[in-house]
PDB file of C-alpha atoms in Angstrom:
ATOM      1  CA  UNK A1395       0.000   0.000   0.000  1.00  0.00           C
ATOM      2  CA  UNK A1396       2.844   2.219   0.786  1.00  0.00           C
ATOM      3  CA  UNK A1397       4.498   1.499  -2.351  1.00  0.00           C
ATOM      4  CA  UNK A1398       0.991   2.461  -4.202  1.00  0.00           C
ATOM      5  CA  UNK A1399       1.014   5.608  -2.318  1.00  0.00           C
ATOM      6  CA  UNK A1400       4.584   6.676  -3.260  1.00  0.00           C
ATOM      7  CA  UNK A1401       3.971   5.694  -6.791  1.00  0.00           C
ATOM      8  CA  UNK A1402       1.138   8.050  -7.058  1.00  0.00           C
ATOM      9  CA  UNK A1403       2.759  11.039  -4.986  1.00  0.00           C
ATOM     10  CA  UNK A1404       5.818  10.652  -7.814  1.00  0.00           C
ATOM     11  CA  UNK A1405       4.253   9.845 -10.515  1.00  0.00           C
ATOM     12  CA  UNK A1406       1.746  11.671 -13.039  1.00  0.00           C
ATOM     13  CA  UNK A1407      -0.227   9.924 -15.616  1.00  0.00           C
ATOM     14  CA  UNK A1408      -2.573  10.836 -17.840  1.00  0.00           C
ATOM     15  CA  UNK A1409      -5.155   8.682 -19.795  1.00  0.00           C
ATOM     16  CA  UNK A1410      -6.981   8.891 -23.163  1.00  0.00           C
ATOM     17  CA  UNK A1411      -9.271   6.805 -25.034  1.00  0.00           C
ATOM     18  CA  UNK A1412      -9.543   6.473 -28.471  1.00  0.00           C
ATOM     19  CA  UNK A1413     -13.009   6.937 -28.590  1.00  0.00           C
ATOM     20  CA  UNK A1414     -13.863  10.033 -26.390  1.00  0.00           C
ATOM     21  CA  UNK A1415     -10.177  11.705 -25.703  1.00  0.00           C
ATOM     22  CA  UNK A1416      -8.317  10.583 -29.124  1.00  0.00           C
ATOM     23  CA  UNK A1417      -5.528   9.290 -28.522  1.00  0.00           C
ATOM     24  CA  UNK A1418      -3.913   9.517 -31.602  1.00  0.00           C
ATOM     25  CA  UNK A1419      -3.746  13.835 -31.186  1.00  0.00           C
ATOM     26  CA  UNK A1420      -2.343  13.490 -27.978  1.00  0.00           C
ATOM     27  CA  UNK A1421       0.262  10.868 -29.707  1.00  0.00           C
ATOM     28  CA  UNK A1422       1.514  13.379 -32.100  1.00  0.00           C
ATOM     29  CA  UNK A1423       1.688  16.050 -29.427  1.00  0.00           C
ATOM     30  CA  UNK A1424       3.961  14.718 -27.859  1.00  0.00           C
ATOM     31  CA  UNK A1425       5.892  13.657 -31.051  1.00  0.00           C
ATOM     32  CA  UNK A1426       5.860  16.932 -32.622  1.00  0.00           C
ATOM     33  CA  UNK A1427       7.273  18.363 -28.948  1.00  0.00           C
ATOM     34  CA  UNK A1428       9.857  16.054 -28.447  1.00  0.00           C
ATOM     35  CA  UNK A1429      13.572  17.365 -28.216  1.00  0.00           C
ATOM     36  CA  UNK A1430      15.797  14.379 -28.269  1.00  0.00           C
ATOM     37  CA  UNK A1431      14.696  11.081 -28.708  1.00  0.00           C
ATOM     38  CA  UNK A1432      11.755   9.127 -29.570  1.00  0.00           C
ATOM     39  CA  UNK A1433      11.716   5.438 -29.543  1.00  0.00           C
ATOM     40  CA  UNK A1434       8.472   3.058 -30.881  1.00  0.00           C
ATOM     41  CA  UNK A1435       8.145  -0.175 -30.207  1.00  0.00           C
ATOM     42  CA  UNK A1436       4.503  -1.043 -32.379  1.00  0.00           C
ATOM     43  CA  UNK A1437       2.986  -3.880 -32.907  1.00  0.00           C
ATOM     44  CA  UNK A1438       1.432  -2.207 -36.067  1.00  0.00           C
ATOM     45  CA  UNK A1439       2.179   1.240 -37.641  1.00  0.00           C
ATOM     46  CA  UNK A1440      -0.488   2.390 -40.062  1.00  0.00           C
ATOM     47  CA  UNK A1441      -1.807   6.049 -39.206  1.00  0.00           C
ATOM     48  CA  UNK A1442      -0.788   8.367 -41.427  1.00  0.00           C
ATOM     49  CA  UNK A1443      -0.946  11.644 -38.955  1.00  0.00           C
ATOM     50  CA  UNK A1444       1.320   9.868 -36.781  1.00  0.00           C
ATOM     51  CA  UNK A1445       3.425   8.510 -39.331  1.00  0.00           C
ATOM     52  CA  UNK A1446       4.432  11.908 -40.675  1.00  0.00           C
ATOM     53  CA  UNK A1447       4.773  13.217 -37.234  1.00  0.00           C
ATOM     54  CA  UNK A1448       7.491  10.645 -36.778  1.00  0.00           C
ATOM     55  CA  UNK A1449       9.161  11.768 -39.949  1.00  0.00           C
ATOM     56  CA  UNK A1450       9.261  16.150 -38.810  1.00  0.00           C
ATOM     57  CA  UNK A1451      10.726  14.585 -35.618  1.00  0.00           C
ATOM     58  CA  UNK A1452      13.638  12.565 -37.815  1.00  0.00           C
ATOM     59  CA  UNK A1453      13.765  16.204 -39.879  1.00  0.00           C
ATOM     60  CA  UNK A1454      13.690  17.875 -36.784  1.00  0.00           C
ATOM     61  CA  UNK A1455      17.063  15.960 -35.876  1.00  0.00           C
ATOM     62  CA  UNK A1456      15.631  13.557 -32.723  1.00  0.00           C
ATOM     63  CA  UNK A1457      17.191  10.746 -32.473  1.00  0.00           C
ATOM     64  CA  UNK A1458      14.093   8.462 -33.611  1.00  0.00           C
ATOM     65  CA  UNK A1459      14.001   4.468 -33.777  1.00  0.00           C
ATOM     66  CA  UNK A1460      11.411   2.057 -34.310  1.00  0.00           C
ATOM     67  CA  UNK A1461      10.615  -1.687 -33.540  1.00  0.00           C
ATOM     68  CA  UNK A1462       8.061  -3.064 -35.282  1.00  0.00           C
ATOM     69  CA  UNK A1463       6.616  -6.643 -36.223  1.00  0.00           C
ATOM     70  CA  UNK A1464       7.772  -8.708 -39.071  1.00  0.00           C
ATOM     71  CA  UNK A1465       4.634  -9.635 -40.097  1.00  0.00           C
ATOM     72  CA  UNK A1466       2.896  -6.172 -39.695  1.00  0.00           C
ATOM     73  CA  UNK A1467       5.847  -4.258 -41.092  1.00  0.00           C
ATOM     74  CA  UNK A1468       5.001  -5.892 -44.530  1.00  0.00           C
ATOM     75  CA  UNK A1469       0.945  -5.180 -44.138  1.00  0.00           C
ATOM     76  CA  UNK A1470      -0.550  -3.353 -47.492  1.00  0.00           C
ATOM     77  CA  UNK A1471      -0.797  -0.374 -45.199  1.00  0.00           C
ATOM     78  CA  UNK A1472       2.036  -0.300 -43.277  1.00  0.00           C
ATOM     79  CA  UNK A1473       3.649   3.046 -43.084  1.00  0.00           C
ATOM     80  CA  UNK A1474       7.537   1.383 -42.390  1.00  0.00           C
ATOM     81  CA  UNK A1475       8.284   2.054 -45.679  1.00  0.00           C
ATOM     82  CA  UNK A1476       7.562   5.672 -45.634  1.00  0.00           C
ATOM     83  CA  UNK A1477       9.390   6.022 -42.687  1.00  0.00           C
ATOM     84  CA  UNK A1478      12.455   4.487 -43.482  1.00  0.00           C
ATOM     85  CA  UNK A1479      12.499   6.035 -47.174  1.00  0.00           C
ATOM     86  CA  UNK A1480      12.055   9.377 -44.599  1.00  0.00           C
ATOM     87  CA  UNK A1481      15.154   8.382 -42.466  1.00  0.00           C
ATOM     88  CA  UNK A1482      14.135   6.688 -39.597  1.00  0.00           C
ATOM     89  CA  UNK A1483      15.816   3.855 -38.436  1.00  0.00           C
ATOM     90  CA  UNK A1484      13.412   1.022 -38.722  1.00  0.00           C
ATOM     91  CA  UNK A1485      13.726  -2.685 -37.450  1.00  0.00           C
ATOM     92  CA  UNK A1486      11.916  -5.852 -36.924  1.00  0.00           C
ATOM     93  CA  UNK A1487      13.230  -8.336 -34.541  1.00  0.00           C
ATOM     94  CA  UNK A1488      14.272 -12.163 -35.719  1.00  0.00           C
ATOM     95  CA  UNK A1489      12.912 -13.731 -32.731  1.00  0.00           C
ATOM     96  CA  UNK A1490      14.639 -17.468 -32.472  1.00  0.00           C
ATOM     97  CA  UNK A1491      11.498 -19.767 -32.447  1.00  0.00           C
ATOM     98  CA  UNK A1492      13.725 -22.963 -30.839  1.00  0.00           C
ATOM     99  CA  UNK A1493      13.127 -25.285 -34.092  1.00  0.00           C
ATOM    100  CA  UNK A1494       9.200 -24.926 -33.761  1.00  0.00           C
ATOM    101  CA  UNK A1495       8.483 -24.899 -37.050  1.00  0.00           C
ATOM    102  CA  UNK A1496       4.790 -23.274 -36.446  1.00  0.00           C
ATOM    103  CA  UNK A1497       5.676 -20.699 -34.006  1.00  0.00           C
ATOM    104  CA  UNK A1498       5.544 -17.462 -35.008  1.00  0.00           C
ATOM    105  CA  UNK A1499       6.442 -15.280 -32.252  1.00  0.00           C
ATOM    106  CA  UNK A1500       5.437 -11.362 -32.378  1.00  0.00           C
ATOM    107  CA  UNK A1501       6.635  -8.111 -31.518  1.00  0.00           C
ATOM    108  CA  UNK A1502       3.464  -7.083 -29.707  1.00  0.00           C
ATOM    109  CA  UNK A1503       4.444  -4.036 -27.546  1.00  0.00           C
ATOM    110  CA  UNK A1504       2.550  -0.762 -28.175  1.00  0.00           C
ATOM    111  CA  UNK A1505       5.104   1.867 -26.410  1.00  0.00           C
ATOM    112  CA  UNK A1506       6.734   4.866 -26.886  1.00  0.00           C
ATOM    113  CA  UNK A1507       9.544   6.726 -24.995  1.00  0.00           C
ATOM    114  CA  UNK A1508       9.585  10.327 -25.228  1.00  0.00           C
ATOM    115  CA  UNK A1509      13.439  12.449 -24.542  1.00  0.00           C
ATOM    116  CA  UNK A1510      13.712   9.441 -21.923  1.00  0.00           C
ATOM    117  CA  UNK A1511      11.624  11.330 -19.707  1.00  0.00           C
ATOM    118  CA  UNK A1512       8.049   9.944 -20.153  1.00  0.00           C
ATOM    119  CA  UNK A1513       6.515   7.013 -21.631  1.00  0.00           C
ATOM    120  CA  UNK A1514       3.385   6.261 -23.730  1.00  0.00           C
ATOM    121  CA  UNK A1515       1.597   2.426 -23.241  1.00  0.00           C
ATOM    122  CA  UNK A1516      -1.719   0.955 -23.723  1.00  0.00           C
ATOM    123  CA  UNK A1517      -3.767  -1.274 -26.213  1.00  0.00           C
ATOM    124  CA  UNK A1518      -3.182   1.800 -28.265  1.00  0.00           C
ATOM    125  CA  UNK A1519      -1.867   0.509 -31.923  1.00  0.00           C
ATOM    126  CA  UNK A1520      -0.489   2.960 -33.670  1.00  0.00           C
ATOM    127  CA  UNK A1521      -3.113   2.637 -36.387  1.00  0.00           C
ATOM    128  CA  UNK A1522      -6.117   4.595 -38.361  1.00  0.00           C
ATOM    129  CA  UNK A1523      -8.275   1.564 -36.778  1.00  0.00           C
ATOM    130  CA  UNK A1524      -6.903   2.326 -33.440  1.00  0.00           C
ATOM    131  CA  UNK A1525      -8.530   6.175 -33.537  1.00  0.00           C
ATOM    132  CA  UNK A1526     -11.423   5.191 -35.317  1.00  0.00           C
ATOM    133  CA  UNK A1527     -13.341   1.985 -35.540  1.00  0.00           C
ATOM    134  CA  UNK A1528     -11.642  -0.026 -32.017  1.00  0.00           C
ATOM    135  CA  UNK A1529     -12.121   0.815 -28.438  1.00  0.00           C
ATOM    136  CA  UNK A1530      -8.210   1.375 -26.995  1.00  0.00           C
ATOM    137  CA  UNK A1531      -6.368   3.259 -24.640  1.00  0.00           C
ATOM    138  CA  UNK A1532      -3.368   5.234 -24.089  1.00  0.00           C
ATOM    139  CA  UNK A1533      -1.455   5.781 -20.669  1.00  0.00           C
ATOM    140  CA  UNK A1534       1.256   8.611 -20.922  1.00  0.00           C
ATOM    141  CA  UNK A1535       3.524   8.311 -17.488  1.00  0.00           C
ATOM    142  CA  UNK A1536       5.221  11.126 -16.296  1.00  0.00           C
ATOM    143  CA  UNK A1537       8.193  11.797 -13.536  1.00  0.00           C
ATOM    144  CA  UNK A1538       8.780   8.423 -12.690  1.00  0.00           C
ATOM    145  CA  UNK A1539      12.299   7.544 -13.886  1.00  0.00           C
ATOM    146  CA  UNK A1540      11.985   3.548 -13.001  1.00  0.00           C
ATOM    147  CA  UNK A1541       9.691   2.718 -14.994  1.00  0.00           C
ATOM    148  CA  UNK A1542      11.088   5.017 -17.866  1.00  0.00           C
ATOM    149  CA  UNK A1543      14.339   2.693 -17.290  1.00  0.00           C
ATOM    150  CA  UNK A1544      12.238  -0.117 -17.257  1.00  0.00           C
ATOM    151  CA  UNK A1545      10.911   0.683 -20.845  1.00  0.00           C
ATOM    152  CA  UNK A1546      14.307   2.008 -22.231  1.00  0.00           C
ATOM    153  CA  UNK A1547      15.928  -1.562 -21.221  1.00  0.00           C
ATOM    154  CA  UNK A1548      12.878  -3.889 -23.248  1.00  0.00           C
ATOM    155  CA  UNK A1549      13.539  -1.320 -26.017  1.00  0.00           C
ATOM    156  CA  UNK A1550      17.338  -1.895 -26.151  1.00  0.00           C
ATOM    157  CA  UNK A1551      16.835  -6.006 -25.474  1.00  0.00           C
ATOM    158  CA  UNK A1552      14.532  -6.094 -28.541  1.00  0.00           C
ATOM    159  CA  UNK A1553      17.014  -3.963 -30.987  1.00  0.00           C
ATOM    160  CA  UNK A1554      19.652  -5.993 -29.917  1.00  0.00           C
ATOM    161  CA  UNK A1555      17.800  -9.060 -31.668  1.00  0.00           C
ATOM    162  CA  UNK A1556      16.222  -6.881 -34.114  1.00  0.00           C
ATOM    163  CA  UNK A1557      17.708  -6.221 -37.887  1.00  0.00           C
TER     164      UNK A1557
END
């Protein structure tokens, strides 16, 4: 309980729904006010507001990476593409299915870590479906440099394995 009560004394967060607080504006928000670094790890990537937001923040001269799946990377409407023909360094991860010749493991993480100050998570996929036909949330966490580190160090194990 303690622990609950220091959490919320430290930290701030701030939630959105796609389908009453659109999520997607307050996505490229914080994209388009970022001043160092921006790193995406997306199950799916195909909204085109956030897509070019990504790109002004690569033009912009952020330091901007993204992890994405295999599978959805190659999706008629991906954006990757676009973003890597933009600049931005773009990889999927080659995920070592033991042998199993069925398994198809996935990049499923919807995150994003802003300057390495604050982090956006959620069911949020970083899609025109996402703002517009599904039901999903985003959770933007604020002043709480754990769990920052915490998202920084997945990101960084996943590039490692990612090409």
């Amino acid at each position: 309980m303690l622990l609950l009560i220091f959490f919320l004394l430290s930290a701030r967060v701030d939630v959105f729904f796609s389908a009453t607080d659109g999520c997607e504006d307050n996505i490229v928000k914080s994209i388009d006010s970022a001043k160092r670094s921006i790193y995406i790890a997306s199950y799916s990537l195909t909204s085109r507001e956030i897509s070019e937001a990504i790109v002004r923040a690569k033009k912009r001269g952020l330091d901007v990476k993204v992890i994405t799946d295999p599978q959805q990377s190659s999706q008629k409407f991906s954006k990757i593409n676009f973003l890597r023909n933009n600049g931005v360094d773009i990889r999927v991860p080659l995920y070592d299915t033991k042998g199993k010749r069925f398994l198809t493991p996935k990049m499923h993480h919807k995150f994003i870590i802003f300057d390495q100050e604050y982090v956006m998570t959620g069911s949020y996929n970083l899609t025109a479906s996402a703002e517009d036909l599904n039901d999903e949330n985003c959770v933007f966490i604020y002043d709480d440099k754990d769990v920052v580190e915490k998202f920084y160090q997945e990101f960084q194990r996943i590039w490692k394995i990612s090409k």
